[in-house]
Coordinates of C-alpha atoms in Angstrom, one line a residue:
M1170 CA -29.0 9.1 6.1
G1171 CA -29.4 5.6 7.3
F1172 CA -27.2 5.7 10.3
R1173 CA -29.1 8.6 11.8
P1174 CA -31.6 6.4 14.0
W1175 CA -28.6 5.0 16.1
K1176 CA -26.4 7.9 16.2
A1177 CA -27.6 9.2 19.7
K1178 CA -27.5 5.8 21.1
T1179 CA -23.8 5.3 20.0
E1180 CA -22.7 8.8 21.3
G1181 CA -24.5 8.1 24.6
L1182 CA -22.8 4.6 24.9
A1183 CA -19.5 5.9 23.8
S1184 CA -19.4 9.0 26.3
E1185 CA -20.7 6.7 29.1
I1186 CA -17.5 4.6 28.6
A1187 CA -15.2 7.5 28.0
I1188 CA -16.4 8.8 31.5
G1189 CA -16.3 5.0 32.8
P1190 CA -16.5 3.8 36.4
E1191 CA -13.2 4.1 38.6
S1192 CA -13.1 0.3 38.9
S1193 CA -11.3 -1.3 35.9
Q1194 CA -13.6 -4.6 36.5
Y1195 CA -16.5 -5.5 34.4
P1196 CA -20.0 -6.0 36.1
D1197 CA -19.1 -9.9 36.5
G1198 CA -16.0 -9.0 38.5
L1199 CA -13.6 -10.3 35.7
D1200 CA -10.8 -8.1 34.1
H1201 CA -11.0 -8.4 30.4
K1202 CA -8.3 -6.2 29.3
N1203 CA -6.3 -7.3 26.6
D1204 CA -3.0 -5.1 26.1
G1205 CA -0.8 -7.6 24.4
L1206 CA -0.7 -9.3 21.2
T1207 CA -2.5 -12.6 22.2
P1208 CA -5.7 -12.9 20.4
T1209 CA -9.0 -12.6 22.4
V1210 CA -10.7 -15.9 22.2
D1211 CA -14.4 -16.4 22.6
G1212 CA -15.0 -19.2 25.1
P1213 CA -16.2 -19.6 28.7
E1214 CA -12.9 -18.2 30.1
N1215 CA -13.0 -15.1 28.5
P1216 CA -16.6 -13.9 27.4
V1217 CA -17.3 -11.4 25.0
H1218 CA -19.3 -8.6 26.7
D1219 CA -21.9 -6.0 25.4
R1220 CA -19.7 -2.9 26.1
P1221 CA -16.7 -1.2 24.4
V1222 CA -13.2 -1.7 25.8
E1223 CA -12.8 1.0 28.5
D1224 CA -9.0 1.6 28.2
A1225 CA -9.1 2.0 24.3
Q1226 CA -9.0 5.3 22.7
H1227 CA -12.1 7.2 21.8
G1228 CA -12.3 6.4 18.2
V1229 CA -12.0 2.9 18.9
Q1230 CA -14.6 3.0 21.6
A1231 CA -17.1 4.8 19.5
V1232 CA -16.7 2.3 16.6
E1233 CA -17.3 -0.7 19.1
A1234 CA -20.4 1.3 20.2
V1235 CA -21.6 1.4 16.9
T1236 CA -21.5 -2.3 16.3
L1237 CA -23.5 -2.8 19.8
V1238 CA -26.6 -0.8 18.5
W1239 CA -26.9 -1.1 14.8
T1240 CA -29.0 -3.7 13.2
K1241 CA -28.0 -6.2 10.5
N1242 CA -29.7 -4.2 7.9
Q1243 CA -27.8 -1.1 8.8
L1244 CA -24.6 -3.0 8.8
Y1245 CA -25.3 -4.4 5.1
L1246 CA -26.1 -0.8 4.2
A1247 CA -22.6 0.6 5.5
Y1248 CA -20.8 -2.4 3.7
A1249 CA -22.7 -1.4 0.5
F1250 CA -21.4 2.1 0.8
I1251 CA -18.0 1.0 1.4
F1252 CA -18.0 -1.2 -1.6
L1253 CA -19.3 1.7 -3.5
V1254 CA -16.6 4.1 -2.5
F1255 CA -13.9 1.4 -3.4
F1256 CA -15.8 0.9 -6.8
V1257 CA -15.6 4.8 -7.6
I1258 CA -11.9 4.9 -6.5
S1259 CA -11.1 1.8 -8.6
M1260 CA -12.7 3.2 -11.6
Q1261 CA -11.0 6.6 -11.3
Q1262 CA -7.6 4.9 -10.5
Q1263 CA -7.9 2.5 -13.7
I1264 CA -8.6 5.6 -16.1
Q1265 CA -5.7 7.6 -14.6
N1266 CA -3.4 4.8 -14.9
N1267 CA -4.1 4.2 -18.5
L1268 CA -2.9 7.8 -19.3
S1269 CA -0.3 8.6 -16.8
Y1270 CA 2.4 7.3 -19.0
Y1271 CA 1.6 9.9 -21.6
V1272 CA 2.0 12.6 -19.0
T1273 CA 5.6 11.9 -18.4
S1274 CA 6.1 11.2 -22.1
S1275 CA 4.7 14.8 -23.0
F1276 CA 7.6 16.2 -20.8
A1277 CA 10.1 13.7 -22.8
L1278 CA 10.7 12.0 -19.4
L1279 CA 8.9 8.6 -19.8
P1280 CA 11.5 6.8 -17.4
L1281 CA 10.5 9.3 -14.6
T1282 CA 7.1 7.9 -14.3
G1283 CA 8.5 5.4 -11.6
T1284 CA 10.3 8.3 -10.2
T1285 CA 6.8 10.3 -9.1
G1286 CA 5.8 6.7 -7.6
I1287 CA 8.7 6.6 -5.2
V1288 CA 7.9 9.7 -3.7
S1289 CA 4.3 9.3 -3.4
S1290 CA 4.5 5.8 -2.1
I1291 CA 6.9 6.9 0.4
I1292 CA 4.9 9.8 1.7
G1293 CA 1.7 8.1 1.5
G1294 CA 3.0 4.9 3.3
V1295 CA 4.8 6.7 6.2
F1296 CA 1.6 8.8 6.9
R1297 CA -0.5 5.6 7.3
L1298 CA 0.5 5.3 10.9
P1299 CA -0.1 8.8 12.2
I1300 CA -3.4 8.7 10.4
A1301 CA -4.4 5.3 12.0
K1302 CA -3.6 7.2 15.3
F1303 CA -5.6 10.2 14.2
I1304 CA -8.6 8.4 13.3
D1305 CA -8.3 6.1 16.6
L1306 CA -8.0 9.5 18.6
V1307 CA -10.6 11.6 16.8
G1308 CA -12.8 9.5 14.6
R1309 CA -13.1 7.7 11.3
A1310 CA -15.7 10.1 9.8
E1311 CA -13.2 13.2 10.4
G1312 CA -10.3 11.1 9.0
F1313 CA -12.0 10.0 6.0
A1314 CA -13.4 13.5 5.1
I1315 CA -9.7 14.9 5.4
M1316 CA -8.2 12.3 3.0
T1317 CA -10.9 12.7 0.8
A1318 CA -9.8 16.5 0.6
F1319 CA -6.1 15.5 0.0
A1320 CA -7.0 13.2 -2.7
T1321 CA -9.1 15.6 -4.5
I1322 CA -6.6 18.3 -4.3
G1323 CA -3.9 16.0 -5.8
L1324 CA -6.5 15.2 -8.8
V1325 CA -7.2 18.8 -9.3
M1326 CA -3.2 19.3 -9.4
M1327 CA -2.7 16.4 -11.9
A1328 CA -5.6 17.9 -14.3
A1329 CA -3.8 21.4 -14.1
C1330 CA -0.2 20.2 -14.4
R1331 CA 2.1 21.8 -16.9
N1332 CA 5.5 20.1 -15.8
V1333 CA 6.5 16.9 -14.2
E1334 CA 7.3 18.6 -10.8
T1335 CA 3.7 19.6 -10.5
Y1336 CA 2.6 16.1 -11.7
A1337 CA 4.9 14.7 -8.9
A1338 CA 3.4 16.9 -6.2
A1339 CA 0.0 16.1 -7.4
Q1340 CA 0.8 12.3 -6.9
V1341 CA 2.0 12.9 -3.4
F1342 CA -1.3 14.7 -2.4
Y1343 CA -3.5 12.1 -4.0
W1344 CA -1.7 9.0 -2.6
L1345 CA -1.4 10.7 1.1
G1346 CA -5.3 11.0 0.9
F1347 CA -6.0 7.7 -0.8
D1348 CA -3.6 5.6 1.6
G1349 CA -5.3 7.3 4.7
K1350 CA -8.9 6.8 3.7
A1351 CA -10.6 5.1 6.5
K1352 CA -12.5 1.7 5.6
K1353 CA -14.9 2.2 8.4
A1354 CA -18.0 4.0 9.3
G1355 CA -18.2 5.7 12.6
L1356 CA -19.9 8.3 14.7
I1357 CA -17.7 10.0 17.3
K1358 CA -18.6 12.4 20.0
K1359 CA -15.4 14.5 20.9
S1360 CA -14.6 15.0 24.2
D1361 CA -12.9 18.2 25.8
S1362 CA -9.2 17.7 26.2
G1363 CA -8.7 20.4 28.7
R1364 CA -5.8 21.8 26.9
T1365 CA -5.1 25.3 25.4
W1366 CA -4.2 25.6 21.9
T1367 CA -0.4 26.1 22.4
E1368 CA -0.6 23.0 24.6
S1369 CA -2.7 21.0 22.0
I1370 CA -0.2 22.0 19.0
S1371 CA 2.9 20.7 21.5
Y1372 CA 0.8 17.7 22.2
Y1373 CA 0.2 16.6 18.8
F1374 CA 3.5 17.6 17.5
W1375 CA 5.0 14.7 19.8
E1376 CA 2.0 12.4 19.6
F1377 CA 2.3 12.1 15.8
D1378 CA 6.1 12.2 15.8
I1379 CA 6.5 15.2 13.4
I1380 CA 10.6 14.8 13.7
G1381 CA 10.4 11.0 12.9
L1382 CA 8.1 11.7 10.1
L1383 CA 10.4 14.2 8.4
L1384 CA 13.6 12.1 9.1
I1385 CA 12.2 8.6 7.7
S1386 CA 10.1 10.4 4.7
A1387 CA 13.4 12.5 3.6
G1388 CA 15.6 9.3 4.3
F1389 CA 13.8 6.9 2.1
V1390 CA 13.1 9.7 -0.8
L1391 CA 16.5 10.8 -1.0
F1392 CA 18.0 7.3 -1.0
L1393 CA 15.7 5.9 -3.5
L1394 CA 15.5 8.6 -6.0
P1395 CA 18.8 8.7 -7.5
F1396 CA 18.5 4.9 -8.9
S1397 CA 16.1 6.5 -11.5
L1398 CA 17.6 10.1 -11.7
A1399 CA 21.3 9.2 -12.3
S1400 CA 20.8 8.4 -15.9
Y1401 CA 19.6 11.8 -16.4
Q1402 CA 22.9 13.3 -15.0
K1403 CA 25.9 13.9 -17.6
Q1404 CA 28.2 12.5 -14.9
G1405 CA 26.0 9.6 -14.0
W1406 CA 26.5 8.2 -10.5
H1407 CA 29.5 10.6 -10.2
S1408 CA 27.3 13.6 -10.3
G1409 CA 27.3 15.6 -7.1
M1410 CA 23.7 16.0 -6.7
I1411 CA 23.5 12.2 -6.6
I1412 CA 26.2 11.6 -4.2
A1413 CA 24.6 14.2 -2.1
M1414 CA 21.3 12.6 -2.3
L1415 CA 22.6 9.4 -1.2
V1416 CA 24.7 10.4 1.6
I1417 CA 21.9 12.9 3.1
G1418 CA 19.4 10.1 2.5
I1419 CA 21.4 7.5 4.5
C1420 CA 22.2 9.9 7.4
C1421 CA 18.5 10.7 7.7
L1422 CA 17.6 7.1 8.0
I1423 CA 20.3 6.4 10.5
A1424 CA 19.2 9.6 12.6
F1425 CA 15.8 8.1 12.4
G1426 CA 16.8 5.0 14.0
F1427 CA 18.7 6.7 16.9
Y1428 CA 15.8 9.3 17.4
E1429 CA 13.3 6.8 17.8
R1430 CA 15.4 4.8 19.9
Y1431 CA 16.8 7.4 22.4
A1432 CA 15.2 10.8 21.9
D1433 CA 11.5 10.2 21.1
R1434 CA 8.7 10.9 23.3
K1435 CA 6.3 8.7 21.2
S1436 CA 7.7 6.3 18.8
F1437 CA 6.6 6.8 15.3
I1438 CA 6.7 3.0 14.6
P1439 CA 5.2 1.1 17.1
F1440 CA 8.2 -1.3 17.7
E1441 CA 6.2 -3.2 20.5
L1442 CA 4.2 -4.6 17.6
L1443 CA 7.3 -5.9 16.0
T1444 CA 8.1 -8.2 19.0
D1445 CA 5.6 -10.8 17.5
Y1446 CA 7.0 -13.3 14.7
T1447 CA 3.9 -13.1 12.9
V1448 CA 3.7 -9.7 12.5
I1449 CA 7.2 -9.3 11.5
G1450 CA 6.9 -12.2 9.0
A1451 CA 3.7 -10.5 7.6
C1452 CA 5.3 -7.0 7.1
L1453 CA 8.2 -8.4 5.6
C1454 CA 6.2 -10.7 3.4
S1455 CA 4.2 -7.6 2.3
A1456 CA 7.4 -5.7 1.6
F1457 CA 9.1 -8.2 -0.6
F1458 CA 5.8 -9.1 -2.5
F1459 CA 5.6 -5.3 -3.5
I1460 CA 9.2 -4.9 -4.4
S1461 CA 8.8 -8.1 -6.5
F1462 CA 5.3 -6.6 -8.0
Y1463 CA 6.9 -3.0 -9.0
C1464 CA 10.2 -4.7 -10.3
W1465 CA 8.1 -6.3 -13.1
D1466 CA 4.9 -3.8 -13.5
S1467 CA 6.5 -0.6 -13.6
Y1468 CA 7.1 -0.4 -17.5
F1469 CA 4.6 -3.3 -18.3
Y1470 CA 2.2 -0.7 -19.8
N1471 CA 4.6 0.9 -22.0
Y1472 CA 5.8 -2.8 -23.0
L1473 CA 2.2 -3.7 -24.1
Q1474 CA 1.8 -1.0 -26.4
A1475 CA 5.2 -0.6 -27.9
V1476 CA 5.8 -4.5 -28.6
H1477 CA 2.5 -5.8 -28.9
G1478 CA 0.8 -2.9 -30.5
L1479 CA -2.1 -2.9 -28.2
T1480 CA -4.5 0.3 -28.2
V1481 CA -5.0 2.1 -24.8
T1482 CA -8.3 0.2 -24.3
H1483 CA -6.8 -3.2 -24.9
T1484 CA -3.7 -2.5 -22.8
G1485 CA -6.2 -1.2 -19.9
Y1486 CA -7.7 -4.7 -20.1
V1487 CA -4.4 -6.8 -19.7
T1488 CA -3.1 -4.4 -17.0
N1489 CA -6.5 -4.9 -15.1
I1490 CA -6.3 -8.6 -15.0
Y1491 CA -4.4 -8.4 -11.8
S1492 CA -6.8 -5.8 -10.2
I1493 CA -9.9 -7.9 -11.1
G1494 CA -8.4 -11.2 -10.9
S1495 CA -7.2 -10.6 -7.5
C1496 CA -10.4 -9.1 -6.1
F1497 CA -12.4 -12.1 -7.4
W1498 CA -10.2 -15.0 -6.2
A1499 CA -10.0 -13.1 -2.7
V1500 CA -13.8 -13.8 -2.3
V1501 CA -12.9 -17.5 -3.0
I1502 CA -10.0 -17.2 -0.6
S1503 CA -12.2 -15.9 1.9
Y1504 CA -14.6 -18.7 1.6
L1505 CA -11.9 -21.3 1.9
I1506 CA -10.5 -19.5 5.1
R1507 CA -14.3 -19.5 6.6
V1508 CA -14.6 -23.1 5.8
T1509 CA -11.1 -24.5 7.1
G1510 CA -10.4 -21.6 9.6
R1511 CA -7.0 -21.2 8.9
F1512 CA -5.1 -18.9 6.2
K1513 CA -1.4 -20.1 6.7
W1514 CA -1.4 -23.0 4.5
L1515 CA -3.0 -20.9 1.6
A1516 CA 0.0 -18.5 1.6
L1517 CA 2.7 -21.1 2.2
Y1518 CA 1.8 -23.7 -0.4
F1519 CA -0.6 -21.9 -3.0
A1520 CA 0.0 -18.4 -3.3
V1521 CA 3.8 -17.9 -3.0
P1522 CA 4.8 -20.8 -5.2
L1523 CA 2.4 -19.7 -7.7
Q1524 CA 3.7 -16.0 -7.5
I1525 CA 7.1 -17.2 -8.3
L1526 CA 5.9 -19.5 -11.3
G1527 CA 4.0 -16.6 -12.8
V1528 CA 6.7 -14.0 -12.5
G1529 CA 9.4 -16.4 -13.5
L1530 CA 7.6 -17.4 -16.7
M1531 CA 7.6 -13.9 -17.6
I1532 CA 11.4 -14.0 -17.8
H1533 CA 10.9 -16.2 -21.1
F1534 CA 7.5 -15.1 -22.3
R1535 CA 8.0 -11.3 -22.2
Q1536 CA 9.7 -11.1 -25.3
P1537 CA 8.8 -9.7 -28.5
H1538 CA 8.5 -13.0 -30.4
H1539 CA 5.9 -14.5 -28.0
P1540 CA 2.1 -14.2 -28.4
I1541 CA 0.2 -12.0 -25.9
G1542 CA -1.7 -15.0 -24.8
Y1543 CA 1.1 -16.2 -22.8
V1544 CA 1.5 -12.9 -21.2
I1545 CA -1.9 -13.0 -20.2
M1546 CA -1.7 -16.4 -18.7
C1547 CA 1.2 -15.3 -16.3
Q1548 CA -0.9 -12.3 -15.4
I1549 CA -3.8 -14.6 -14.2
F1550 CA -1.4 -16.5 -12.1
I1551 CA 0.0 -13.5 -10.6
A1552 CA -3.6 -12.3 -10.0
F1553 CA -4.9 -15.3 -8.1
S1554 CA -1.7 -15.8 -6.1
G1555 CA -1.6 -12.0 -5.2
G1556 CA -5.2 -11.9 -4.1
T1557 CA -4.3 -14.8 -1.8
I1558 CA -1.2 -13.4 -0.2
V1559 CA -2.7 -9.8 0.4
I1560 CA -5.8 -11.4 2.3
C1561 CA -3.5 -13.8 4.2
Q1562 CA -1.0 -10.9 5.3
Q1563 CA -3.7 -8.8 6.6
M1564 CA -5.4 -11.9 8.4
A1565 CA -2.2 -12.5 10.0
V1566 CA -1.5 -9.2 11.5
M1567 CA -5.1 -8.8 12.6
A1568 CA -5.2 -12.4 14.2
A1569 CA -2.2 -11.3 16.2
A1570 CA -3.6 -8.2 17.7
P1571 CA -6.4 -7.1 19.8
H1572 CA -9.2 -5.1 18.2
K1573 CA -7.7 -1.9 19.8
G1574 CA -4.5 -2.5 17.9
V1575 CA -6.0 -3.4 14.4
A1576 CA -5.9 0.1 13.0
S1577 CA -2.1 0.4 13.8
M1578 CA -1.3 -3.2 12.7
L1579 CA -3.0 -2.5 9.2
A1580 CA -1.2 0.8 8.9
L1581 CA 2.3 -0.9 9.8
I1582 CA 1.8 -3.4 7.2
G1583 CA 0.6 -0.6 4.6
L1584 CA 3.8 1.1 5.6
F1585 CA 5.9 -1.9 4.5
T1586 CA 3.9 -2.3 1.5
S1587 CA 4.5 1.2 0.5
V1588 CA 8.0 1.3 1.3
G1589 CA 8.4 -2.1 -0.5
G1590 CA 6.6 -0.6 -3.4
A1591 CA 9.0 2.5 -3.7
V1592 CA 11.8 0.2 -3.4
G1593 CA 10.5 -2.1 -6.3
T1594 CA 10.0 1.2 -8.4
A1595 CA 13.5 2.2 -7.7
I1596 CA 14.9 -0.8 -8.6
S1597 CA 13.1 -1.1 -11.8
G1598 CA 13.8 2.4 -12.7
A1599 CA 17.5 1.7 -12.2
I1600 CA 17.5 -1.6 -14.4
Y1601 CA 15.2 0.2 -17.1
T1602 CA 17.4 3.3 -17.3
N1603 CA 20.5 1.1 -17.8
K1604 CA 19.3 -1.6 -20.0
F1605 CA 17.0 0.3 -22.2
P1606 CA 19.1 2.9 -23.5
A1607 CA 22.2 0.6 -23.8
A1608 CA 20.0 -2.1 -26.0
L1609 CA 18.7 0.7 -28.2
A1610 CA 22.3 1.9 -28.9
Q1611 CA 23.0 -1.2 -30.3
K1612 CA 20.3 -1.0 -33.0
I1613 CA 20.4 2.7 -33.5
T1614 CA 23.5 4.7 -34.2
N1615 CA 21.4 8.1 -34.3
E1616 CA 22.0 9.3 -30.7
A1617 CA 19.2 12.0 -30.9
L1618 CA 16.6 9.6 -32.2
A1619 CA 17.8 7.0 -29.4
K1620 CA 17.3 9.6 -26.9
Q1621 CA 13.8 10.5 -28.1
L1622 CA 12.6 7.0 -28.3
Y1623 CA 14.0 6.1 -24.8
G1624 CA 12.2 9.4 -23.1
N1625 CA 8.7 9.3 -25.1
L1626 CA 6.2 6.4 -25.5
T1627 CA 4.3 8.5 -28.2
A1628 CA 7.6 8.6 -30.1
Q1629 CA 8.0 4.9 -29.7
L1630 CA 4.6 4.3 -31.3
E1631 CA 4.8 6.7 -34.1
Y1632 CA 6.9 4.2 -35.9
P1633 CA 5.1 1.3 -37.6
I1634 CA 5.7 -2.5 -36.7
G1635 CA 8.4 -3.9 -38.6
S1636 CA 10.4 -0.8 -39.0
M1637 CA 14.0 -0.3 -38.2
E1638 CA 13.1 2.0 -35.2
R1639 CA 10.2 0.0 -34.0
N1640 CA 12.4 -3.1 -34.1
A1641 CA 15.2 -1.5 -32.0
V1642 CA 12.5 -0.6 -29.5
W1643 CA 11.3 -4.1 -29.3
F1644 CA 14.8 -5.2 -28.6
A1645 CA 15.2 -2.6 -25.9
Y1646 CA 12.1 -3.8 -24.3
G1647 CA 12.9 -7.4 -24.5
E1648 CA 16.5 -7.0 -22.9
S1649 CA 15.0 -4.5 -20.1
M1650 CA 11.7 -6.8 -19.5
K1651 CA 13.8 -10.1 -19.1
W1652 CA 16.0 -8.4 -16.1
L1653 CA 13.1 -6.9 -14.6
S1654 CA 11.4 -10.2 -14.3
V1655 CA 14.3 -11.9 -13.0
A1656 CA 14.5 -9.2 -10.2
G1657 CA 10.8 -9.7 -9.6
T1658 CA 11.5 -13.4 -9.2
V1659 CA 14.2 -13.5 -6.8
F1660 CA 12.6 -11.0 -4.3
M1661 CA 9.6 -13.5 -4.1
I1662 CA 11.8 -16.3 -2.7
P1663 CA 12.3 -15.1 0.7
C1664 CA 8.5 -14.8 1.2
F1665 CA 8.5 -18.7 1.9
I1666 CA 10.7 -17.9 5.0
F1667 CA 8.5 -15.1 6.1
V1668 CA 5.2 -17.0 5.7
G1669 CA 6.7 -19.7 7.5
M1670 CA 7.3 -17.4 10.5
W1671 CA 3.7 -17.0 11.0
R1672 CA 1.4 -18.7 13.8
D1673 CA -1.0 -21.1 12.5
F1674 CA -4.2 -19.3 13.9
K1675 CA -7.5 -21.0 13.9
V1676 CA -9.7 -17.9 13.1
D1677 CA -12.9 -19.3 13.4
E1678 CA -12.2 -19.8 17.0
M1679 CA -11.5 -16.1 17.6
K1680 CA -13.7 -13.3 18.6
Q1681 CA -12.1 -9.8 18.6
V1682 CA -14.9 -7.3 18.4
K1683 CA -18.2 -6.9 20.0
G1684 CA -21.6 -6.4 18.7
T1685 CA -23.0 -6.9 15.2
V1686 CA -20.1 -7.0 12.6
A1687 CA -21.0 -9.7 10.2

């Protein structure tokens, strides 16, 4: 309601720019196009004007037009609603996450909790780039509405699911919607394309690279799933299904590379953005950070309840240390960036070393005989370092791009984040499904009981602390957590190299957008 006063002005300005003069020059006779990856610096040689970029896509023009006509109060109101949306989403996710392990446990398939995350991470991440393109072409509001619908469908399916397959499908719908939600407010005046409906179908088929989407989605999903599913096959890695999934997945990924390079009209991945070392470094840092994160985090919830005997509520408190701590610390980091004008030093000399320290300490402290306080200490270290890394990664890609490329840049780093998360989940699934049952078999000779404890968190919690069965579970978690933490530590080490690839931007001297934005 608060945006209604400037809607007409915004649409008028956006449509005026869309029609535009024939000349590419601005009123002062200078050409202010910025098509490369060089940041737009506010200075006497490159002044910032009061009109949106003429050659930008319609959705970008409209948002730039919004910033030119809204007031400070309207900007603050927009931010307030954005923060409210984030609050509601975060609250919903924490409630859902605290109970999701009981869903897969109810099907006696507890280790498949990570497997459902692989599919949803890949699909949600892969679709970030076409969604970014969609909101640039059509509009932020339309994109937000459609993605909210997808997320809602996913939640309804989760509530109604009666088997793990439906639950996995619901996760895909939910994360597709959540990953695609536009974090901006925009008012769009849709222009007539002049195409027939058949021409529009063909246009968007190639514009959004449907074939590329299918190839990369199928490739990653089929390649990563076997790492979690192999333990459920009688023949293990020799199973025909596992071998077929691996072969087809690898073939799809190879075919995707050749298709994007030689056959595609519109490349799914904007390879031109990957010519900048800052962008490459930020994307790789994001991927490896999330590989590391999901290596140690995937079975953390089960460990807290089964080993430390925490209730659902108290387990939620511990697992939320990262979410709350990283968000709180991100505010502090933002202030430091504002004061110093630089962010690379924070990632290189503070965030990466602290993350390695926090995850590395868990190799020792995430064992049954250590108090929960040491685990919480590690979580605080990881929260502060994580809040720093995520902010700096996003700052790096945004600083390296012109404003019209920001959506694609954030979607690109989001793709690497999701793929990294899926790879980390697959690695953790492979470690857990091999180490946990093997360790359990050392303490329990009853094969049926061992299988029940392996696949069901509720069954693990039924036995009192100090019993033979609970001690066996403790031992199995200790072995699993040790190797999961080792993997998480190893994958963080290359981040020193990736952060070192970033340019040391002086962000307080940069001006990339017009109008009132802060």
